[in-house]
Amino acid sequence: MKALVKYAKGNGNMEIRDVPEPKPGPGQVKIEVKAAGICGSDLHIYHDDIAIPLNPPVVTGHEFCGVVVEVGEGVTAWKPGDRVTSETAFSFCGKCHYCITGYYNLCNERRTLGYWYNGAFAKYTVVLQERVHVLSDSIDFISGALLEPLACVTHAVLELTTITVGDVVLVVGPGAIGLATLQVAKAQGATVVVSGTSIDKERLEMAKKLGADYTINVQEEDLQKFIWELTKGRGVDVVLECSGVARAADDALKVIKKQGQFTQIGLFGKPITIDFERICFKELKVTGSLGSRWTSWEKAIQLVEQGKVRTKPLVSHEMPITEWEKAFRMFENKEGLKLVLIPVEN
């Protein structure tokens, strides 16, 4: 089968290759991939500047959904024909404090689909039966391919951050993650402001369509003045930083209220400089967010099934996997919004 392979460490070193079709081992499920989203971390894999363990040669891609075509020995919960999606955690130790308490996303031994094990930018992929989730008939395959990033968002917004009705929330960055984040925050009853730059004009318009109460182009308006007027000088209750841009994160620290919450969702890809003393002077609660776990997947699926979050409008382009280079360039240049790759026949 044709697959997008990171064949060696270093910048680039990625190409379409013919690789053997996988077979499910004991406890594993083989899935025919119907759609797979491009994630910002796929670009980091391409450039080899990501901290998550990478084991080339490896088939990339980890945001996907599809149909079960075969199961391995001992699998009873799944059968051919089931519509499914899957978590990205392929293996972890199962013994450490984080695994025992359900936070296997933080296990030091965690190894990930599309990084360490062959992933979803291919016709078929194999995953552990325990990491599979049902894709209901009400969720189409394009929408289902975005459940993985939505699960990362629900982990950050619902499990690591406290948002209550009436809170003013600033979502920094109107990319696909930011637009999913805005919807989850709205589902909690928040008033949501989405910020971006001039290159994000179409994305800010999409934010309005998806329920943002306010949008702001920080290159045309003064963010601090806007927030001060909106909150009567108090500042926002919560910042959900989705841009992965140092200046944007630092600016957000200026407009958050004292004793507010700051959750970092976007990846910077490198060390950054921010005014860390603001965290002390404002007594801020600051947290990072890494990946997802079982509970966040269940919440993500429920939000889509209930119509509280829409993922399909985030997809601007569907392209065959053979056009991955064009798709990656578009992603880096912020052309379109979310790009989804469709596997091709041999």
Phi, psi and omega in degrees: 000156178274135183215152177270113190246130166274103193267348177199156176292161182111167181295132183082233177054048179221138180198164173284128178228156171275120181234158179297143175291132186285156174242137180285134175270186178304132178076009183247158181235130176264127185240132170278117184285127178261329178199145181218125182277150173272127181254155175304327180291336175295325175292322177294324175297315179303316182273356179057048177231038180246144185277344180290136183305132183238140186225071180288155000286134182213141173288126184274180178097130182217354177259108187200170168209170182178209185230134177294131178244342182197148176233152180273177180302135176087358180272119180240342184279343184231152181216159177305137181101344179293134174274125189216165165226172186215148171290167182264342180289108183270324179210152175200169191289327180077001186239338185285171181305318184290319178295314183297326182267009175090003179257054181294346175296343181255004180297134179296336182263006180297132176233140198244145175298132179086353177243306184252324178247151183303130188256216198251001174277064183195173180290324182224150172217161181238134180225167177285142182300328182290342184262003183270142177233148180291136171255105185295159181297340181283350181250115180286168187293325179294314176298320183294333179293342182260010178290330179295309176296328177294323177296323175296322179292315181295327175298315182290315190273322184262330185259336183247350182232145177254115178239129179240164181305131179094348177296145172262121185243130174258119174260117183264115178101112183263035171287188183301319178295315179298321180288329173289319179299317180301320182291321179292319178296320177297323179296340177270000178091016182276157165270123191245130172251131177245127181249149178200190180243184183299328179290346183262014188305314180293325179291325177292326175294320177296323178302318177299317181295332182267005171115003179298136178284326180215147170231151181216131172269108188289350175273349179245339180230156178276111183301314184295318178297316180300311182293319180299318179292320181294320187256010180057042175082005185273322185101164182285151180286323186221137168247129174244101189271113186243000186275329186068028180244127187301313183296321180297319179294318180294319177297324180295326178295336180285333188252005178273144182289164172296137184066023175279179181244136178234118180243122180268117181251317180290152178260134179278330180081000181193164174297146181230168176244124175224164178278088186292338182295337176301329179296321178289309186296332180259358183052051183281150170261115186241133177219152169263174179216129182233113172064218187205172176218180188307313184296322181290329175294316180298320178293319180298315181296318179297319180298321179288316179299324181277357179077012180278338175229133176246123180260333183299321178299344179284342183273116180261334183218137169243124186225148176294151184300334179292345178259027184300323182297316176299317181296318179296319178298316179299318180300312182295328181271005181058038174270125185077201183234267177259132181251133182241132177261138180251125178300153179244158176289159180299000000 
